[in-house]
CSV table of C-alpha atoms and ligand atoms in Angstrom, one decimal:
chain,number,residue,atom,x,y,z
A,179,MET,CA,-5.7,8.7,-15.9
A,180,LYS,CA,-8.2,11.6,-15.4
A,181,LYS,CA,-11.7,10.4,-14.3
A,182,ASP,CA,-14.4,12.3,-12.4
A,183,LYS,CA,-13.2,12.6,-8.9
A,184,PRO,CA,-15.4,10.3,-6.7
A,185,ARG,CA,-17.4,12.2,-4.1
A,186,ILE,CA,-16.5,10.6,-0.8
A,187,LEU,CA,-16.8,13.6,1.5
A,188,GLU,CA,-19.8,15.4,2.9
A,189,LYS,CA,-18.7,19.1,3.2
A,190,ARG,CA,-18.5,19.6,7.0
A,191,ARG,CA,-16.1,21.8,8.9
A,192,SER,CA,-13.9,19.8,11.1
A,193,THR,CA,-13.3,20.6,14.8
A,194,SER,CA,-9.8,19.8,15.9
A,195,PRO,CA,-9.6,18.1,19.3
A,196,GLY,CA,-9.3,21.4,21.0
A,197,GLY,CA,-12.8,22.2,19.8
A,198,LYS,CA,-11.5,25.1,17.6
A,199,SER,CA,-13.0,24.9,14.1
A,200,ALA,CA,-10.0,23.7,12.0
A,201,SER,CA,-9.6,25.4,8.6
A,202,ARG,CA,-10.2,22.1,6.8
A,203,VAL,CA,-13.2,19.9,6.0
A,204,ALA,CA,-13.2,16.8,8.4
A,205,GLY,CA,-11.5,13.9,6.8
A,206,GLN,CA,-10.4,15.8,3.8
A,207,GLN,CA,-6.8,14.9,4.1
A,208,THR,CA,-7.5,11.2,4.6
A,209,ALA,CA,-9.9,11.3,1.6
A,210,GLN,CA,-7.3,12.9,-0.6
A,211,GLU,CA,-4.7,10.3,0.4
A,212,ILE,CA,-7.1,7.4,-0.3
A,213,LEU,CA,-8.0,8.8,-3.7
A,214,SER,CA,-4.3,9.4,-4.5
A,215,GLN,CA,-3.3,5.8,-4.2
A,216,PRO,CA,-3.3,5.0,-8.0
A,217,ALA,CA,-1.0,7.9,-8.7
A,218,THR,CA,1.2,7.0,-5.7
A,219,TRP,CA,1.4,3.4,-6.9
A,220,LEU,CA,2.5,4.6,-10.4
A,221,GLU,CA,5.2,6.7,-8.8
A,222,THR,CA,6.4,3.8,-6.7
A,223,ALA,CA,6.7,1.5,-9.7
A,224,ARG,CA,8.4,4.2,-11.8
A,225,LEU,CA,11.0,4.9,-9.1
A,226,PHE,CA,11.5,1.1,-8.4
A,227,GLU,CA,12.2,0.4,-12.1
A,228,GLN,CA,14.5,3.4,-12.5
A,229,ASN,CA,16.3,3.1,-9.3
A,230,ALA,CA,19.6,1.3,-9.5
A,231,GLU,CA,19.9,1.9,-5.7
A,232,LEU,CA,17.1,-0.6,-5.3
A,233,ASP,CA,18.8,-3.2,-7.4
A,234,LYS,CA,21.9,-2.8,-5.3
A,235,THR,CA,19.9,-3.2,-2.1
A,236,PHE,CA,18.1,-6.2,-3.2
A,237,VAL,CA,21.2,-7.9,-4.7
A,238,LYS,CA,22.4,-8.1,-1.1
A,239,LEU,CA,19.2,-9.7,0.1
A,240,SER,CA,18.4,-13.3,-0.9
A,241,PRO,CA,15.0,-14.7,-2.1
A,242,ASP,CA,16.3,-18.2,-1.2
A,243,GLU,CA,16.8,-17.5,2.5
A,244,PRO,CA,14.1,-17.1,5.3
A,245,TRP,CA,12.8,-13.6,5.9
A,246,LEU,CA,11.6,-12.0,9.2
A,247,PHE,CA,9.6,-8.8,9.2
A,248,VAL,CA,9.4,-6.6,12.4
A,249,ALA,CA,6.8,-3.8,12.7
A,250,CYS,CA,3.9,-2.3,14.7
A,251,GLY,CA,0.3,-1.4,14.0
A,252,SER,CA,-0.7,-1.1,10.4
A,253,SER,CA,2.9,-1.7,9.4
A,254,TYR,CA,2.7,-5.1,11.2
A,255,TYR,CA,-0.4,-6.1,9.3
A,256,LEU,CA,1.3,-4.9,6.1
A,257,SER,CA,4.3,-7.0,7.0
A,258,ARG,CA,2.1,-10.0,7.6
A,259,THR,CA,0.4,-9.5,4.2
A,260,ILE,CA,3.7,-9.4,2.4
A,261,ALA,CA,5.1,-12.4,4.3
A,262,ALA,CA,1.9,-14.5,3.5
A,263,GLN,CA,2.3,-13.7,-0.2
A,264,TRP,CA,6.1,-14.2,-0.3
A,265,ALA,CA,5.9,-17.5,1.6
A,266,LYS,CA,3.7,-18.8,-1.3
A,267,LEU,CA,5.6,-17.1,-4.1
A,268,LEU,CA,9.2,-17.5,-3.0
A,269,ARG,CA,8.6,-20.9,-1.3
A,270,VAL,CA,10.8,-19.9,1.6
A,271,ALA,CA,10.0,-19.2,5.3
A,272,CYS,CA,8.7,-15.7,5.6
A,273,THR,CA,7.1,-14.4,8.8
A,274,ALA,CA,6.4,-11.2,10.7
A,275,VAL,CA,6.2,-10.3,14.4
A,276,PRO,CA,5.1,-7.2,16.3
A,277,ALA,CA,8.3,-5.4,17.4
A,278,SER,CA,7.3,-5.9,21.0
A,279,GLU,CA,7.2,-9.7,20.5
A,280,PHE,CA,10.7,-9.5,19.1
A,281,LEU,CA,12.0,-7.3,21.9
A,282,PHE,CA,11.1,-9.6,24.8
A,283,ALA,CA,12.4,-12.8,23.1
A,284,PRO,CA,14.8,-11.8,20.3
A,285,ASP,CA,16.9,-15.0,20.4
A,286,GLU,CA,13.8,-17.2,20.3
A,287,VAL,CA,12.2,-15.2,17.5
A,288,LEU,CA,15.4,-15.3,15.4
A,289,ARG,CA,15.9,-19.0,16.1
A,290,ARG,CA,12.3,-19.9,15.2
A,291,SER,CA,12.4,-17.8,12.0
A,292,ASP,CA,16.0,-18.9,11.1
A,293,ALA,CA,16.2,-15.5,9.4
A,294,ARG,CA,19.5,-13.9,8.4
A,295,GLN,CA,17.7,-10.9,6.8
A,296,VAL,CA,15.3,-8.8,8.8
A,297,VAL,CA,12.9,-6.2,7.3
A,298,LEU,CA,11.9,-3.4,9.8
A,299,VAL,CA,8.9,-1.5,8.5
A,300,SER,CA,8.0,1.8,10.0
A,301,ARG,CA,6.2,4.6,8.0
A,302,SER,CA,7.5,7.2,10.5
A,303,GLY,CA,10.9,5.6,11.1
A,304,LYS,CA,10.4,6.7,14.7
A,305,THR,CA,8.4,4.0,16.4
A,306,THR,CA,10.4,3.2,19.5
A,307,GLU,CA,9.8,-0.6,19.6
A,308,VAL,CA,11.0,-0.9,16.0
A,309,LEU,CA,14.1,1.2,16.7
A,310,ARG,CA,14.9,-0.8,19.8
A,311,ALA,CA,14.6,-4.0,17.6
A,312,ALA,CA,17.0,-2.5,15.1
A,313,GLU,CA,19.4,-1.5,17.8
A,314,TRP,CA,19.4,-5.0,19.3
A,315,LEU,CA,20.0,-6.6,15.9
A,316,LYS,CA,22.9,-4.2,15.2
A,317,ALA,CA,24.5,-4.7,18.6
A,318,ASN,CA,24.0,-8.5,18.8
A,319,THR,CA,23.9,-10.1,15.4
A,320,ALA,CA,25.4,-10.0,11.9
A,321,VAL,CA,22.0,-10.2,10.2
A,322,ARG,CA,21.3,-7.9,7.2
A,323,THR,CA,18.6,-5.4,8.1
A,324,LEU,CA,16.4,-3.5,5.7
A,325,GLY,CA,14.7,-0.5,7.1
A,326,VAL,CA,11.5,0.5,5.1
A,327,THR,CA,10.1,3.9,5.8
A,328,CYS,CA,8.2,6.9,4.3
A,329,SER,CA,10.4,9.3,6.2
A,330,ASN,CA,13.3,10.9,4.3
A,331,ASP,CA,15.5,11.1,7.3
A,332,SER,CA,14.9,8.8,10.2
A,333,VAL,CA,16.8,7.1,13.0
A,334,LEU,CA,15.7,3.8,11.5
A,335,GLN,CA,17.9,4.3,8.4
A,336,ASP,CA,21.0,4.9,10.6
A,337,LEU,CA,20.4,1.6,12.4
A,338,CYS,CA,19.9,-0.7,9.4
A,339,THR,CA,22.4,-2.1,6.9
A,340,HIS,CA,20.1,-1.1,4.0
A,341,VAL,CA,17.1,1.3,3.7
A,342,LEU,CA,14.2,1.8,1.4
A,343,LYS,CA,12.5,5.2,1.5
A,344,LEU,CA,9.1,6.0,0.0
A,345,PRO,CA,8.6,9.7,1.1
A,346,TRP,CA,6.1,10.3,-1.8
A,347,ALA,CA,3.8,7.7,-0.2
A,348,ASP,CA,3.7,9.3,3.2
A,349,GLU,CA,0.5,10.7,4.6
A,350,LYS,CA,-0.2,13.9,6.5
A,351,SER,CA,-3.1,12.1,8.1
A,352,MET,CA,-2.5,10.0,11.2
A,353,VAL,CA,-3.8,6.8,9.7
A,354,MET,CA,-1.9,4.8,7.1
A,355,THR,CA,-3.6,4.3,3.7
A,356,ARG,CA,-1.5,5.0,0.7
A,357,SER,CA,1.8,4.2,2.6
A,358,PHE,CA,0.3,0.7,3.4
A,359,THR,CA,-0.7,-0.1,-0.2
A,360,SER,CA,2.5,1.5,-1.8
A,361,ILE,CA,4.9,-0.5,0.4
A,362,LEU,CA,2.7,-3.6,-0.2
A,363,LEU,CA,3.0,-3.1,-4.0
A,364,LEU,CA,6.7,-2.4,-3.8
A,365,PHE,CA,7.3,-5.8,-2.1
A,366,GLU,CA,4.9,-7.6,-4.4
A,367,ARG,CA,6.9,-6.2,-7.4
A,368,LEU,CA,10.1,-7.2,-5.8
A,369,GLY,CA,8.8,-10.7,-5.1
A,370,ALA,CA,7.6,-11.1,-8.7
A,371,LYS,CA,11.1,-9.9,-9.9
A,372,PHE,CA,12.8,-12.3,-7.5
A,373,VAL,CA,11.0,-15.3,-9.1
A,374,GLY,CA,11.2,-13.8,-12.7
A,375,ASP,CA,7.4,-13.7,-13.1
A,376,SER,CA,7.0,-11.1,-15.8
A,377,GLU,CA,3.2,-11.7,-16.0
A,378,LEU,CA,2.9,-10.8,-12.3
A,379,VAL,CA,4.9,-7.7,-12.9
A,380,SER,CA,2.5,-6.7,-15.8
A,381,ALA,CA,-0.5,-7.5,-13.6
A,382,LEU,CA,0.9,-5.0,-11.0
A,383,ASP,CA,1.6,-2.5,-13.8
A,384,ALA,CA,-2.1,-2.6,-14.8
A,385,LEU,CA,-3.4,-2.0,-11.3
A,386,PRO,CA,-3.2,1.9,-11.0
A,387,GLU,CA,-5.2,2.5,-14.1
A,388,LYS,CA,-7.8,-0.1,-13.2
A,389,THR,CA,-8.1,1.4,-9.7
A,390,VAL,CA,-8.9,4.8,-11.0
A,391,ALA,CA,-11.8,3.4,-12.8
A,392,TRP,CA,-12.8,1.2,-9.8
A,393,LEU,CA,-12.7,4.3,-7.5
A,394,ALA,CA,-14.9,6.3,-9.9
A,395,ALA,CA,-17.5,3.4,-9.9
A,396,ASN,CA,-17.4,2.3,-6.3
A,397,ALA,CA,-16.1,5.0,-3.9
A,398,ASP,CA,-19.3,6.8,-3.6
A,399,LYS,CA,-21.3,3.6,-3.1
A,400,ILE,CA,-19.2,2.7,-0.1
A,401,ARG,CA,-19.4,6.2,1.3
A,402,ALA,CA,-23.2,6.2,1.0
A,403,PHE,CA,-23.4,2.7,2.6
A,404,GLY,CA,-21.2,3.7,5.6
A,405,THR,CA,-23.2,6.8,6.1
A,406,LYS,CA,-26.8,5.7,5.8
A,407,ARG,CA,-27.2,4.1,9.2
A,408,ARG,CA,-25.4,3.5,12.5
A,409,TYR,CA,-23.9,0.1,13.4
A,410,ALA,CA,-23.1,-1.0,17.0
A,411,ASP,CA,-19.9,-2.8,15.9
A,412,PHE,CA,-17.9,-4.2,13.0
A,413,VAL,CA,-16.4,-7.6,12.1
A,414,PHE,CA,-13.9,-8.1,9.2
A,415,LEU,CA,-13.4,-11.7,7.9
A,416,GLY,CA,-10.6,-12.9,5.6
A,417,GLN,CA,-8.9,-16.2,4.6
A,418,GLY,CA,-5.1,-16.6,3.9
A,419,ALA,CA,-3.5,-13.3,3.1
A,420,HIS,CA,-6.9,-11.7,3.2
A,421,TYR,CA,-7.0,-12.4,7.0
A,422,TRP,CA,-4.3,-9.7,7.4
A,423,LEU,CA,-6.3,-7.3,5.3
A,424,ALA,CA,-9.2,-8.1,7.6
A,425,GLN,CA,-6.9,-7.2,10.6
A,426,GLU,CA,-5.9,-4.0,8.9
A,427,ALA,CA,-9.5,-3.2,8.1
A,428,ALA,CA,-10.5,-3.6,11.7
A,429,LEU,CA,-7.7,-1.3,12.8
A,430,LYS,CA,-8.7,1.3,10.2
A,431,MET,CA,-12.3,1.2,11.4
A,432,THR,CA,-11.2,1.6,15.0
A,433,GLU,CA,-8.7,4.4,14.2
A,434,MET,CA,-10.9,6.4,11.9
A,435,SER,CA,-14.3,6.1,13.7
A,436,SER,CA,-13.4,5.0,17.3
A,437,SER,CA,-15.7,2.0,16.7
A,438,TYR,CA,-15.4,-1.5,18.2
A,439,ALA,CA,-14.1,-3.7,15.4
A,440,GLN,CA,-12.9,-7.4,15.4
A,441,SER,CA,-11.3,-9.6,12.7
A,442,TYR,CA,-11.2,-13.4,12.3
A,443,HIS,CA,-10.3,-16.0,9.8
A,444,THR,CA,-13.5,-16.2,7.8
A,445,LEU,CA,-14.6,-19.7,8.6
A,446,GLU,CA,-13.5,-19.4,12.2
A,447,PHE,CA,-16.4,-17.0,12.7
A,448,ARG,CA,-18.8,-20.0,13.1
A,449,HIS,CA,-16.8,-21.3,16.0
A,450,GLY,CA,-18.2,-18.9,18.6
A,451,PRO,CA,-17.9,-15.3,17.4
A,452,LYS,CA,-21.1,-15.9,15.3
A,453,SER,CA,-23.0,-15.3,18.5
A,454,ILE,CA,-22.7,-11.5,18.0
A,455,ALA,CA,-24.4,-11.6,14.5
A,456,SER,CA,-27.3,-9.1,14.6
A,457,ARG,CA,-28.8,-6.3,12.5
A,458,ASP,CA,-26.5,-3.8,14.3
A,459,THR,CA,-23.3,-5.7,13.5
A,460,LEU,CA,-21.8,-5.0,10.1
A,461,ILE,CA,-19.9,-8.0,8.9
A,462,THR,CA,-17.4,-7.4,6.0
A,463,PHE,CA,-16.1,-10.4,4.0
A,464,PHE,CA,-12.9,-10.2,1.9
A,465,LEU,CA,-13.6,-13.2,-0.3
A,466,SER,CA,-10.5,-15.3,-1.3
A,467,ASP,CA,-10.1,-17.3,-4.6
A,468,ALA,CA,-9.4,-20.5,-2.6
A,469,ALA,CA,-12.4,-20.5,-0.2
A,470,ALA,CA,-14.9,-18.3,-2.0
A,471,GLN,CA,-17.6,-21.0,-2.3
A,472,GLU,CA,-17.4,-21.9,1.4
A,473,GLU,CA,-17.2,-18.2,2.4
A,474,SER,CA,-20.3,-17.5,0.3
A,475,LEU,CA,-22.3,-20.2,2.2
A,476,LEU,CA,-21.3,-18.4,5.5
A,477,VAL,CA,-22.6,-15.1,4.0
A,478,GLY,CA,-26.0,-16.7,3.5
A,479,GLU,CA,-26.0,-18.2,7.0
A,480,LEU,CA,-25.2,-14.8,8.6
A,481,LYS,CA,-27.8,-13.0,6.4
A,482,LYS,CA,-30.4,-15.5,7.8
A,483,LEU,CA,-29.3,-14.5,11.3
A,484,GLY,CA,-30.2,-10.9,10.4
A,485,ALA,CA,-26.6,-9.6,10.3
A,486,SER,CA,-25.7,-6.7,7.9
A,487,ILE,CA,-23.3,-7.9,5.3
A,488,PHE,CA,-20.7,-6.1,3.1
A,489,VAL,CA,-18.9,-8.3,0.7
A,490,VAL,CA,-15.7,-7.4,-1.2
A,491,ALA,CA,-15.3,-10.0,-4.0
A,492,ASN,CA,-13.4,-10.2,-7.2
A,493,ARG,CA,-16.5,-11.4,-9.1
A,494,ALA,CA,-20.2,-11.3,-8.0
A,495,THR,CA,-22.3,-14.4,-8.0
A,496,PRO,CA,-26.2,-14.6,-7.8
A,497,ALA,CA,-26.0,-15.8,-4.2
A,498,LEU,CA,-23.7,-12.9,-3.2
A,499,ARG,CA,-26.0,-10.5,-5.0
A,500,ARG,CA,-29.0,-12.0,-3.0
A,501,ASP,CA,-27.3,-12.0,0.4
A,502,ALA,CA,-25.1,-9.0,0.6
A,503,ASP,CA,-26.4,-5.6,1.7
A,504,LEU,CA,-23.5,-4.1,-0.2
A,505,LEU,CA,-21.5,-6.2,-2.7
A,506,ILE,CA,-18.4,-4.5,-4.2
A,507,GLU,CA,-16.6,-6.3,-7.0
A,508,LEU,CA,-12.9,-5.7,-7.8
A,509,GLY,CA,-13.6,-7.1,-11.3
A,510,LEU,CA,-10.0,-7.8,-12.2
A,511,ASP,CA,-8.6,-10.6,-14.4
A,512,GLU,CA,-5.3,-10.3,-12.7
A,513,PRO,CA,-4.2,-13.1,-10.2
A,514,GLU,CA,-5.2,-12.6,-6.5
A,515,TYR,CA,-1.6,-11.8,-5.6
A,516,ALA,CA,-1.9,-8.5,-7.7
A,517,ARG,CA,-5.4,-7.7,-6.3
A,518,LEU,CA,-4.6,-7.2,-2.6
A,519,ALA,CA,-3.7,-3.5,-2.7
A,520,LEU,CA,-7.1,-2.7,-4.4
A,521,ALA,CA,-8.9,-5.0,-1.9
A,522,THR,CA,-7.5,-2.8,0.9
A,523,ILE,CA,-9.3,0.3,-0.3
A,524,PRO,CA,-13.0,-0.5,0.5
A,525,ALA,CA,-12.3,-0.7,4.3
A,526,GLN,CA,-10.4,2.6,4.1
A,527,LEU,CA,-13.4,4.2,2.5
A,528,LEU,CA,-15.8,2.6,5.0
A,529,GLY,CA,-13.8,3.7,8.0
A,530,LEU,CA,-13.7,7.2,6.7
A,531,ALA,CA,-17.5,7.3,6.1
A,532,VAL,CA,-18.4,5.8,9.5
A,533,GLY,CA,-16.0,8.3,11.3
A,534,LEU,CA,-17.6,11.2,9.5
A,535,ARG,CA,-21.1,9.9,10.2
A,536,LYS,CA,-20.2,9.9,13.9
A,537,GLY,CA,-19.1,13.5,13.7
A,538,LEU,CA,-15.4,12.7,14.1
A,539,ASN,CA,-12.4,13.9,12.1
A,540,PRO,CA,-10.5,10.8,10.7
A,541,ASP,CA,-7.6,13.0,9.9
A,542,VAL,CA,-6.9,13.4,13.6
A,543,PRO,CA,-8.3,10.4,15.5
A,544,LYS,CA,-8.7,10.9,19.3
A,545,ASN,CA,-6.0,9.4,21.6
A,546,LEU,CA,-3.6,8.6,18.7
A,547,THR,CA,-0.4,10.0,17.3
A,548,ARG,CA,1.3,9.3,14.0
A,549,ALA,CA,4.0,7.3,15.7
A,550,VAL,CA,4.3,5.7,19.2
A,551,VAL,CA,7.4,7.2,20.7
A,552,LEU,CA,8.1,5.8,24.2
A,553,GLY,CA,10.1,7.4,27.0
A,554,SER,CA,13.2,5.5,28.3
A,555,LYS,CA,11.1,4.2,31.3
A,556,ASN,CA,8.6,2.4,29.0
A,557,GLY,CA,9.3,-1.3,28.8
A,558,ALA,CA,12.8,-2.7,29.1
A,559,ALA,CA,14.6,-2.8,25.8
A,560,ALA,CA,15.9,-6.3,24.9
A,561,LYS,CA,18.9,-6.8,27.0
A,562,ARG,CA,22.3,-7.1,25.2
A,563,ARG,CA,23.5,-10.6,25.0
A,564,SER,CA,26.0,-11.2,27.8
A,565,ALA,CA,29.5,-11.3,26.3
B,1262,LIG,C1,3.0,2.4,13.4
B,1262,LIG,C2,1.7,2.8,14.0
B,1262,LIG,C3,0.6,3.0,13.0
B,1262,LIG,C4,-0.7,3.4,13.6
B,1262,LIG,C5,-0.5,4.7,14.3
B,1262,LIG,C6,0.7,4.6,15.4
B,1262,LIG,O1,3.6,3.5,12.8
B,1262,LIG,O2,1.3,1.8,14.9
B,1262,LIG,O3,0.4,1.8,12.3
B,1262,LIG,O4,-1.7,3.6,12.6
B,1262,LIG,O5,-0.1,5.7,13.4
B,1262,LIG,O6,1.9,4.1,14.7
B,1262,LIG,P1,5.0,3.3,12.0
B,1262,LIG,O7,6.0,2.5,12.8
B,1262,LIG,O8,4.6,2.6,10.7
B,1262,LIG,O9,5.4,4.7,11.8
């Protein structure tokens, strides 16, 4: 899989928040984690296929019953992405809620989702709201709970009936990149196995190798584009499952560059938010197979309004080449289901480039911590059901 390592970092010493010059180059950790995704995906697939533990776990979970995912931040957008894909693939009710939404109306959320199996996703395994949700479920229900974490030893795993650990996919950086795409691919693989779609499994198997080539061809283009000029704010647009990639992209941009970023369902952008379109707004489109034609018309409209446009599409068209300031093709023959992990990477690279351009260190974003751990006084945990 060896290819020239893409250059996505300008050499610049980082200053840690305390102003002391840190020993590392700013953003170096995040850049390494972004570029390590193909190898991390291979490791995830290898361990999934070899691991009888996984088979045992998943034999107790049913593809024919409704699923509820509970998570926070990037892990919530990851859960939404998985749920959107599984609802289509498994043809069963799959939904995701932020842990805080669950905590203040647990009975209502469970009733609405009709779920008997709940997946709690937390890279750190420490996020207080997720742990409180797991505690409530354990104390008040008989649902099966699957904890998904990159931590080898977390409170989450003690609270759940089953646990999936991906320590090799964890980051040292604050922001989630390879943990997001590795967990996404693990569940995509599981979904494909649930429905016995061997073609989909093969499509997922092909992704790491193709991503190495894609990174070599595109990573530096995105770095250069994110570095060459300043933008006042950022918009990310996506349809269907891509809407949740747009949400994650906006969070990445905000976390890595402390920039103002919004996300919308692509065609919703016409219904009001379009008023912000200007040269200083960078609008990124994640084109979907189902709506690509309509989405491309909107690209042209916004270009005419003078907006700066970045398009992530599987295949270019003459109109997209004409209208996009940067057009990045995934160029895969695989079905859209197997392309989402790769489609996640452009915004990771863009956020890194913009953060570095602003003189920040995306490895340690200001105001943030790797996990949100709340004191006992923060927010009332869901009350136990009265006996
Ligand atoms: C969830 C999360 C991250 C976010 C930041 C704070 O963490 O909200 O998504 O980027 O790191 O924590 P986790 O529950 O997945 O560990």
